[in-house]
Structure formats: C-alpha cells, structure tokens
Amino acid sequence: MKVFITGGAGFIGSHLSDAYIKRGDEVHILDDLSTGSIENISHLKDHPNFQYTIDSVLNRSIVAELVDQCDVVYHLAAAVGVKLIVESPVRTMKTNIQGTEVVLEQAAKKQKRVLIASTSEVYGVSEHIPFKEDGNLVMGATTKGRWSYACSKAIDEFLALAYYHEKSLPTTVVRLFNTVGPRQTGRYGMVVPSFVRQALAGKPITVYGDGTQSRCFGYVGDVVTSLVKLMDSTDTVGEVFNIGATEEVSIGELAELIKVKTNSNSEIVMIPYEEAYEAGFEDMPRRVPDVSKLENCINFKPSVSLDEILDSVIASFTKPTSKSVKTESAVL
Ligand code: UDP
C-alpha cells in the first residue's frame, strides 16, 4: 500500500510513518517543518520505501500529485500547541481550514480513502464528561484566541463529513486527545515534555493556573495503532472517533509525579494563566474521552499506563537510544 501522510515529520506523523514502514508499506510524507522536524524522520530518510517532500499542504499542485500517487491519505498537518495557536491565530486558521480543503478537494477528485485528524479541543468547555462523539461542542467567545483552533478544527470536521455525504469521499475523522511519547517537544507548550525538560534541568516546573485542571494522556504507540486500524476498516467511513486514554491526572499531580520520577530538586511553581498565555485565557478544567466507539469498532483498547508513558518520555530525554514502550503497533 502507498500511504501519503501530511504532517509526516511531526510527532504523531513520524511515528505513523514508522508503523507503515515496519509493515512493509510505502510512505510519502509532506511537511513544511513549521512544527515538525527533519530529526523526527532522519532514521527513515534512506529507507527505500520512504519519501519526503518539504512543502506546504496549502500547495495545491504538490498535494494533487502526492494524492494521485497514493492509496490512502492521512491529513495530520495542522497548527498545533496552545501557545503557538494563541500567538498566531491567523496562521492557525489558514493552515487548518485551507489545508484540509486542499486535501479533501484533491482526494475527492481521485476518490482516495482519507483520515482527517481533529482534536479533543473541539469539545471546548463542555462539562459532559466523558466526551462522546455525538455530544454538543461548547466553544468560548471569539474574543478568546484559543477557540479559533477549536473552531477551525470543527470546520475541518464539517468539511470532511460534507465531502463524505455530498461527494461519497470515504473519509474518517479522529479527535485526538492529549497524546505523548518520545519526539514530542515542549517547544509549543505541551505539558509533559515541558515538565520533564524543566525537572531534568533543575529549573522550576511551571504549573499554569492552580493545577487542578486534569487531562488523560495517551501513548503515541496506542494512537498510531488506532489510526492504522481505523484506516484498515471500511466500517469507520463517514464516522467520527475519539482517540485517547481514560486515566485522568491533574496537572498539579503530574508535576509531582515527574519531579519524583526524575529525582529532581526543581521547585513546582504556579503561573497565572494570563501570564502563561494571554489575558482572559480560558482553560478546559477536565478533558476525558469516551472511547467505547473506538474500542467497539476496531477491537482495540489503549493499554499503556501513565506511569509507563512518563518512564518512556523521561528515558527519551536521558537515553535517546532507549526503546519505546512496546505496544501492538510494534508488530503491525
Ligand atoms: N500546562 C502547564 N504548564 C506548562 C504547559 C501546560 O501547567 O508548562 C497546562 C495547560 O495549561 C493545560 C495542561 O497543562 O491545562 C495541558 O496543556 P497542553 O498544552 O499540553 O495541552 P492542552 O490539553 O491544553 O491542549
């Protein structure tokens, strides 16, 4: 099979490329390296089944050519990271909405199988925990920059489903919850690599807000396994799936856990949201997925615990050659 992955030099895209290469498939990635990095794919660059193009997903003719050559398309290229999004909302909306339009338009011309990556951010400030795919999305005001990301990804979902209904394009939408693992950088604000880096350097561990907000962290290997299984199944066409773990931890507890695991002397400090992001910033107090639809459809349950995830991330910073956590994706 020939697999085209936009955003393939990113954190999740590069792990997805690894899984397909391991399976013996051909992979062509497209990435503009805005948040992805060549380092993430350096081990694949000489592989005979791997090709890469450094360009933007907004480049229609390049996307057309790469869609033409492949059997299936993963669209992962997007503006990511709350910090980046708050700082660059124009870029966020342009990349996310126009990029998805270009991919869907080109895929529709050739009726290629497509998977569009969305985000748990679309649930906004909904309090219906755990979040279910058919639940209401509750966005904050347009004056708060953060919600431009949620809205742009919600538009992506509408577009993908519209292409399915109107143009019979075989499309699946996934809402990725907080995903962590080796290769994720803290540069765009993601909390786990940021805390690990701070703890290892003996610098203050920066908890934003009061630390009572909680998240569920999923392992990238489990996420990749889910993505491949969703793509392999025809039952998933025209559907939206949450992908994530269900073990909930508060950010305050996470800071403590990482401090202990890294044996760090770092102090844990609380930074007000308006200092960390922007005035009036709104966080999501809890974010927990309902993953029953995913489990029922692909018969797979994310299995890597938070404890194992943190060990693997810490090892990737301290011993870069260490093996990742073994998941089903290792044998795809
Ligand atoms: N966060 C934090 N310190 C950091 C980075 C993030 O306390 O250095 C918090 C952030 O405010 C949020 C949570 O950790 O409540 C998860 O943040 P991340 O950006 O990783 O993902 P989000 O769930 O916000 O998309």
Tab-separated table of C-alpha atoms and ligand atoms in Angstrom:
chain	number	residue	atom	x	y	z
A	1	MET	CA	0.000	0.000	0.000
A	2	LYS	CA	1.123	3.569	-0.687
A	3	VAL	CA	0.436	5.878	2.239
A	4	PHE	CA	0.510	9.681	1.982
A	5	ILE	CA	0.866	11.490	5.323
A	6	THR	CA	0.607	15.283	5.586
A	7	GLY	CA	2.452	16.487	8.672
A	8	GLY	CA	4.543	13.311	8.488
A	9	ALA	CA	7.610	14.894	10.098
A	10	GLY	CA	5.584	15.837	13.153
A	11	PHE	CA	5.426	13.967	16.419
A	12	ILE	CA	2.477	11.677	15.588
A	13	GLY	CA	3.077	11.642	11.808
A	14	SER	CA	6.628	10.345	12.181
A	15	HIS	CA	5.505	7.500	14.472
A	16	LEU	CA	2.737	6.676	11.982
A	17	SER	CA	5.338	6.584	9.195
A	18	ASP	CA	7.424	4.150	11.289
A	19	ALA	CA	4.431	1.816	11.717
A	20	TYR	CA	3.713	1.641	7.981
A	21	ILE	CA	7.372	1.229	7.048
A	22	LYS	CA	7.580	-1.613	9.582
A	23	ARG	CA	4.545	-3.207	7.941
A	24	GLY	CA	6.291	-3.119	4.548
A	25	ASP	CA	4.172	-0.348	3.020
A	26	GLU	CA	5.392	2.691	1.084
A	27	VAL	CA	5.184	6.086	2.783
A	28	HIS	CA	5.394	9.576	1.274
A	29	ILE	CA	5.185	12.463	3.690
A	30	LEU	CA	4.576	16.165	3.139
A	31	ASP	CA	5.685	18.601	5.832
A	32	ASP	CA	6.674	22.270	5.863
A	33	LEU	CA	8.727	21.743	9.043
A	34	SER	CA	6.875	24.572	10.785
A	35	THR	CA	6.398	22.454	13.882
A	36	GLY	CA	7.633	19.098	12.573
A	37	SER	CA	11.335	18.397	12.281
A	38	ILE	CA	13.730	16.569	9.974
A	39	GLU	CA	15.175	14.902	13.072
A	40	ASN	CA	11.900	13.015	13.525
A	41	ILE	CA	12.350	11.293	10.160
A	42	SER	CA	16.143	11.218	9.873
A	43	HIS	CA	16.192	7.455	10.576
A	44	LEU	CA	13.784	6.888	7.646
A	45	LYS	CA	15.366	9.144	5.044
A	46	ASP	CA	17.439	6.410	3.401
A	47	HIS	CA	14.761	3.733	3.577
A	48	PRO	CA	13.772	2.580	0.061
A	49	ASN	CA	10.049	2.714	0.928
A	50	PHE	CA	10.168	6.226	2.374
A	51	GLN	CA	9.957	9.535	0.516
A	52	TYR	CA	9.521	13.047	1.791
A	53	THR	CA	8.588	16.409	0.322
A	54	ILE	CA	9.257	19.582	2.267
A	55	ASP	CA	6.435	21.900	1.265
A	56	SER	CA	3.154	23.297	2.494
A	57	VAL	CA	-0.164	21.495	2.489
A	58	LEU	CA	-1.501	24.745	1.005
A	59	ASN	CA	0.469	23.977	-2.193
A	60	ARG	CA	-2.369	22.559	-4.264
A	61	SER	CA	-0.304	21.130	-7.126
A	62	ILE	CA	2.054	19.251	-4.798
A	63	VAL	CA	-0.863	17.845	-2.808
A	64	ALA	CA	-2.593	16.853	-6.080
A	65	GLU	CA	0.469	14.944	-7.239
A	66	LEU	CA	1.017	13.150	-3.934
A	67	VAL	CA	-2.663	12.235	-3.591
A	68	ASP	CA	-2.562	10.891	-7.123
A	69	GLN	CA	0.353	8.570	-6.298
A	70	CYS	CA	-1.063	7.083	-3.088
A	71	ASP	CA	-3.769	4.644	-1.999
A	72	VAL	CA	-4.689	6.296	1.305
A	73	VAL	CA	-4.259	9.774	2.804
A	74	TYR	CA	-3.709	10.776	6.422
A	75	HIS	CA	-4.152	14.511	6.908
A	76	LEU	CA	-2.256	15.368	10.092
A	77	ALA	CA	-0.699	18.687	9.037
A	78	ALA	CA	-2.095	21.416	11.283
A	79	ALA	CA	-1.128	24.261	13.556
A	80	VAL	CA	-0.581	22.636	16.971
A	81	GLY	CA	0.182	23.675	20.529
A	82	VAL	CA	-1.988	26.036	22.573
A	83	LYS	CA	0.879	28.523	22.939
A	84	LEU	CA	1.507	28.721	19.211
A	85	ILE	CA	-2.198	28.989	18.498
A	86	VAL	CA	-2.763	31.832	20.933
A	87	GLU	CA	0.216	33.685	19.446
A	88	SER	CA	-0.637	33.036	15.761
A	89	PRO	CA	-4.388	32.692	15.230
A	90	VAL	CA	-4.252	33.812	11.565
A	91	ARG	CA	-1.729	31.140	10.700
A	92	THR	CA	-3.743	28.586	12.721
A	93	MET	CA	-6.993	29.194	10.858
A	94	LYS	CA	-5.345	29.425	7.431
A	95	THR	CA	-3.327	26.226	7.848
A	96	ASN	CA	-6.155	24.248	9.378
A	97	ILE	CA	-9.089	25.267	7.211
A	98	GLN	CA	-7.396	25.849	3.834
A	99	GLY	CA	-5.078	22.861	4.300
A	100	THR	CA	-7.962	20.483	4.923
A	101	GLU	CA	-9.923	21.944	1.994
A	102	VAL	CA	-6.986	21.338	-0.354
A	103	VAL	CA	-6.527	17.739	0.824
A	104	LEU	CA	-10.243	16.869	0.621
A	105	GLU	CA	-10.668	18.530	-2.769
A	106	GLN	CA	-7.750	16.613	-4.265
A	107	ALA	CA	-8.726	13.325	-2.600
A	108	ALA	CA	-12.286	13.718	-3.919
A	109	LYS	CA	-11.029	14.031	-7.495
A	110	LYS	CA	-9.496	10.548	-7.202
A	111	GLN	CA	-11.857	9.071	-4.583
A	112	LYS	CA	-8.979	8.237	-2.240
A	113	ARG	CA	-9.527	6.938	1.302
A	114	VAL	CA	-8.879	9.789	3.759
A	115	LEU	CA	-8.437	10.148	7.521
A	116	ILE	CA	-8.633	13.689	8.887
A	117	ALA	CA	-7.086	14.462	12.278
A	118	SER	CA	-9.154	16.693	14.515
A	119	THR	CA	-8.752	17.344	18.227
A	120	SER	CA	-10.389	16.998	21.633
A	121	GLU	CA	-10.171	20.799	21.740
A	122	VAL	CA	-13.449	20.848	19.734
A	123	TYR	CA	-15.364	19.834	22.881
A	124	GLY	CA	-14.442	23.284	24.204
A	125	VAL	CA	-15.754	23.954	27.692
A	126	SER	CA	-18.369	21.203	27.589
A	127	GLU	CA	-19.000	19.687	31.021
A	128	HIS	CA	-20.481	16.434	29.715
A	129	ILE	CA	-17.673	14.176	30.902
A	130	PRO	CA	-16.676	11.789	29.383
A	131	PHE	CA	-16.884	13.454	25.983
A	132	LYS	CA	-18.842	11.441	23.424
A	133	GLU	CA	-18.522	11.928	19.689
A	134	ASP	CA	-22.177	12.948	19.272
A	135	GLY	CA	-22.164	15.331	22.273
A	136	ASN	CA	-22.533	19.112	21.918
A	137	LEU	CA	-19.441	21.215	21.314
A	138	VAL	CA	-19.315	24.241	23.626
A	139	MET	CA	-16.990	26.960	22.388
A	140	GLY	CA	-15.932	30.088	24.246
A	141	ALA	CA	-16.174	33.648	22.902
A	142	THR	CA	-14.491	34.673	19.621
A	143	THR	CA	-12.542	37.295	21.583
A	144	LYS	CA	-10.537	34.442	23.175
A	145	GLY	CA	-7.851	33.369	20.683
A	146	ARG	CA	-7.748	29.774	21.880
A	147	TRP	CA	-11.158	28.964	20.438
A	148	SER	CA	-10.029	29.807	16.909
A	149	TYR	CA	-8.211	26.476	16.957
A	150	ALA	CA	-11.270	24.547	18.159
A	151	CYS	CA	-13.495	26.265	15.596
A	152	SER	CA	-11.066	25.742	12.723
A	153	LYS	CA	-10.834	22.023	13.510
A	154	ALA	CA	-14.629	21.815	13.869
A	155	ILE	CA	-14.896	23.332	10.364
A	156	ASP	CA	-12.431	20.654	9.188
A	157	GLU	CA	-14.777	18.009	10.588
A	158	PHE	CA	-17.808	19.575	8.880
A	159	LEU	CA	-15.861	19.687	5.621
A	160	ALA	CA	-14.766	16.051	5.880
A	161	LEU	CA	-18.289	14.846	6.650
A	162	ALA	CA	-19.732	17.034	3.885
A	163	TYR	CA	-17.307	15.516	1.379
A	164	TYR	CA	-18.449	12.091	2.551
A	165	HIS	CA	-22.166	12.859	2.246
A	166	GLU	CA	-22.110	15.012	-0.877
A	167	LYS	CA	-19.240	13.531	-2.847
A	168	SER	CA	-19.088	9.976	-1.425
A	169	LEU	CA	-15.489	10.523	-0.359
A	170	PRO	CA	-14.504	7.692	2.028
A	171	THR	CA	-13.463	9.809	4.992
A	172	THR	CA	-12.933	9.151	8.710
A	173	VAL	CA	-12.474	11.890	11.331
A	174	VAL	CA	-10.494	11.336	14.534
A	175	ARG	CA	-10.423	13.574	17.605
A	176	LEU	CA	-7.011	13.153	19.159
A	177	PHE	CA	-6.845	13.696	22.915
A	178	ASN	CA	-3.583	14.629	24.681
A	179	THR	CA	-1.005	12.377	23.071
A	180	VAL	CA	2.519	11.988	24.419
A	181	GLY	CA	5.648	9.975	23.805
A	182	PRO	CA	9.183	10.243	22.503
A	183	ARG	CA	9.853	13.001	19.889
A	184	GLN	CA	7.245	15.378	21.283
A	185	THR	CA	8.910	18.656	22.047
A	186	GLY	CA	7.858	21.113	24.724
A	187	ARG	CA	8.562	23.969	22.305
A	188	TYR	CA	4.880	24.515	21.541
A	189	GLY	CA	3.781	24.344	25.158
A	190	MET	CA	2.877	20.642	25.554
A	191	VAL	CA	2.910	19.931	29.228
A	192	VAL	CA	4.615	16.528	29.599
A	193	PRO	CA	7.828	17.241	27.640
A	194	SER	CA	7.915	20.743	29.170
A	195	PHE	CA	7.768	19.388	32.737
A	196	VAL	CA	10.306	16.620	32.003
A	197	ARG	CA	12.749	19.095	30.489
A	198	GLN	CA	12.324	21.514	33.414
A	199	ALA	CA	12.694	18.736	36.012
A	200	LEU	CA	15.836	17.296	34.395
A	201	ALA	CA	17.418	20.754	34.165
A	202	GLY	CA	16.583	21.528	37.816
A	203	LYS	CA	14.520	24.512	36.647
A	204	PRO	CA	11.120	25.447	38.132
A	205	ILE	CA	8.278	23.189	36.962
A	206	THR	CA	5.666	25.633	35.710
A	207	VAL	CA	2.091	24.648	36.569
A	208	TYR	CA	-0.333	27.049	34.882
A	209	GLY	CA	-3.399	28.072	36.868
A	210	ASP	CA	-3.909	26.239	40.172
A	211	GLY	CA	-3.013	22.784	38.840
A	212	THR	CA	-6.455	21.275	39.492
A	213	GLN	CA	-7.237	21.063	35.767
A	214	SER	CA	-6.924	17.488	34.556
A	215	ARG	CA	-6.080	15.600	31.394
A	216	CYS	CA	-5.817	11.985	30.177
A	217	PHE	CA	-2.518	11.276	28.423
A	218	GLY	CA	-2.446	8.644	25.689
A	219	TYR	CA	0.668	6.928	24.396
A	220	VAL	CA	1.632	7.722	20.799
A	221	GLY	CA	2.083	3.976	20.010
A	222	ASP	CA	-1.522	3.301	21.034
A	223	VAL	CA	-2.704	6.274	18.980
A	224	VAL	CA	-0.825	5.054	15.899
A	225	THR	CA	-2.270	1.540	16.273
A	226	SER	CA	-5.756	3.066	16.452
A	227	LEU	CA	-5.138	5.213	13.356
A	228	VAL	CA	-3.955	2.237	11.286
A	229	LYS	CA	-6.865	0.045	12.388
A	230	LEU	CA	-9.378	2.820	11.636
A	231	MET	CA	-7.913	3.253	8.165
A	232	ASP	CA	-7.957	-0.528	7.530
A	233	SER	CA	-11.666	-0.787	8.344
A	234	THR	CA	-14.452	0.228	5.963
A	235	ASP	CA	-16.944	0.410	8.871
A	236	THR	CA	-15.277	3.630	10.021
A	237	VAL	CA	-16.059	5.611	6.862
A	238	GLY	CA	-18.235	8.687	7.456
A	239	GLU	CA	-17.684	8.413	11.240
A	240	VAL	CA	-16.001	10.473	13.971
A	241	PHE	CA	-13.884	8.761	16.664
A	242	ASN	CA	-12.283	9.881	19.907
A	243	ILE	CA	-8.754	8.511	20.328
A	244	GLY	CA	-7.221	8.776	23.770
A	245	ALA	CA	-6.616	7.258	27.155
A	246	THR	CA	-9.004	7.408	30.119
A	247	GLU	CA	-6.591	7.562	33.084
A	248	GLU	CA	-7.141	11.081	34.439
A	249	VAL	CA	-4.482	13.099	36.255
A	250	SER	CA	-4.446	16.696	37.474
A	251	ILE	CA	-1.632	18.897	36.189
A	252	GLY	CA	-0.513	19.503	39.792
A	253	GLU	CA	-0.225	15.736	40.362
A	254	LEU	CA	1.550	15.350	37.039
A	255	ALA	CA	4.193	17.874	38.127
A	256	GLU	CA	4.730	15.942	41.396
A	257	LEU	CA	4.950	12.611	39.553
A	258	ILE	CA	7.536	13.893	37.079
A	259	LYS	CA	9.554	15.522	39.841
A	260	VAL	CA	9.712	12.213	41.754
A	261	LYS	CA	10.409	10.084	38.664
A	262	THR	CA	13.283	12.304	37.545
A	263	ASN	CA	14.621	12.596	41.087
A	264	SER	CA	14.630	16.345	40.602
A	265	ASN	CA	15.166	19.166	43.073
A	266	SER	CA	13.082	21.531	40.939
A	267	GLU	CA	10.541	23.631	42.727
A	268	ILE	CA	6.945	23.444	41.457
A	269	VAL	CA	5.642	26.959	40.769
A	270	MET	CA	2.174	28.165	39.813
A	271	ILE	CA	1.934	30.667	36.976
A	272	PRO	CA	-1.330	32.545	36.371
A	273	TYR	CA	-2.912	31.743	33.017
A	274	GLU	CA	-2.781	35.363	31.858
A	275	GLU	CA	0.992	35.308	32.317
A	276	ALA	CA	1.428	31.924	30.624
A	277	TYR	CA	-0.840	32.604	27.648
A	278	GLU	CA	-2.844	35.838	27.322
A	279	ALA	CA	-5.244	37.980	29.327
A	280	GLY	CA	-8.599	36.261	29.781
A	281	PHE	CA	-7.263	32.828	28.755
A	282	GLU	CA	-9.765	30.038	29.375
A	283	ASP	CA	-8.556	26.523	30.128
A	284	MET	CA	-10.568	23.312	29.995
A	285	PRO	CA	-10.934	22.103	33.586
A	286	ARG	CA	-11.297	18.433	32.588
A	287	ARG	CA	-10.883	16.524	29.367
A	288	VAL	CA	-11.800	12.830	29.381
A	289	PRO	CA	-12.742	10.848	26.266
A	290	ASP	CA	-15.393	8.188	25.932
A	291	VAL	CA	-13.535	5.641	23.813
A	292	SER	CA	-16.234	2.974	23.639
A	293	LYS	CA	-16.993	3.730	19.970
A	294	LEU	CA	-13.324	3.283	19.054
A	295	GLU	CA	-12.982	0.083	21.075
A	296	ASN	CA	-16.161	-1.455	19.664
A	297	CYS	CA	-15.256	-0.600	16.102
A	298	ILE	CA	-11.610	-1.646	15.913
A	299	ASN	CA	-11.463	-4.018	18.863
A	300	PHE	CA	-8.517	-2.225	20.410
A	301	LYS	CA	-8.087	-0.651	23.828
A	302	PRO	CA	-5.250	1.818	24.520
A	303	SER	CA	-3.166	-0.020	27.100
A	304	VAL	CA	-0.067	1.961	28.040
A	305	SER	CA	-0.410	3.434	31.551
A	306	LEU	CA	0.554	6.975	32.544
A	307	ASP	CA	3.382	5.506	34.600
A	308	GLU	CA	4.851	3.721	31.557
A	309	ILE	CA	4.310	6.776	29.354
A	310	LEU	CA	6.230	9.044	31.719
A	311	ASP	CA	9.064	6.497	32.032
A	312	SER	CA	9.308	6.318	28.249
A	313	VAL	CA	9.314	10.115	27.810
A	314	ILE	CA	11.922	10.595	30.554
A	315	ALA	CA	14.083	7.846	29.003
A	316	SER	CA	13.836	9.534	25.595
A	317	PHE	CA	15.324	12.703	27.123
A	318	THR	CA	18.003	10.977	29.179
A	319	LYS	CA	18.810	7.959	26.959
A	320	PRO	CA	17.762	8.901	23.419
A	321	THR	CA	18.518	5.389	22.094
A	322	SER	CA	16.213	3.655	24.595
A	323	LYS	CA	13.388	1.517	23.221
A	324	SER	CA	9.843	2.906	23.191
A	325	VAL	CA	7.105	1.174	25.171
A	326	LYS	CA	6.116	-1.998	23.369
A	327	THR	CA	2.561	-1.791	22.069
A	328	GLU	CA	0.659	-3.615	19.405
A	329	SER	CA	1.961	-1.051	16.902
A	330	ALA	CA	5.382	-2.652	17.201
A	331	VAL	CA	4.094	-5.680	15.302
A	332	LEU	CA	1.835	-4.007	12.749
B	1	UDP	N1	0.369	23.404	31.288
B	1	UDP	C1	1.074	23.731	32.428
B	1	UDP	N2	2.396	24.063	32.295
B	1	UDP	C2	3.040	24.033	31.086
B	1	UDP	C3	2.317	23.674	29.940
B	1	UDP	C4	0.967	23.363	30.075
B	1	UDP	O1	0.529	23.755	33.537
B	1	UDP	O2	4.258	24.326	31.060
B	1	UDP	C5	-1.067	23.021	31.447
B	1	UDP	C6	-2.023	23.715	30.476
B	1	UDP	O3	-2.429	24.969	30.957
B	1	UDP	C7	-3.159	22.698	30.431
B	1	UDP	C8	-2.453	21.353	30.574
B	1	UDP	O4	-1.188	21.634	31.164
B	1	UDP	O5	-4.047	22.867	31.495
B	1	UDP	C9	-2.226	20.617	29.261
B	1	UDP	O6	-1.582	21.524	28.382
B	1	UDP	P1	-1.106	21.136	26.910
B	1	UDP	O7	-0.696	22.408	26.239
B	1	UDP	O8	-0.128	20.021	26.978
B	1	UDP	O9	-2.411	20.540	26.225
B	1	UDP	P2	-3.949	21.045	26.184
B	1	UDP	O10	-4.683	19.993	26.946
B	1	UDP	O11	-4.059	22.380	26.798
B	1	UDP	O12	-4.268	21.049	24.736
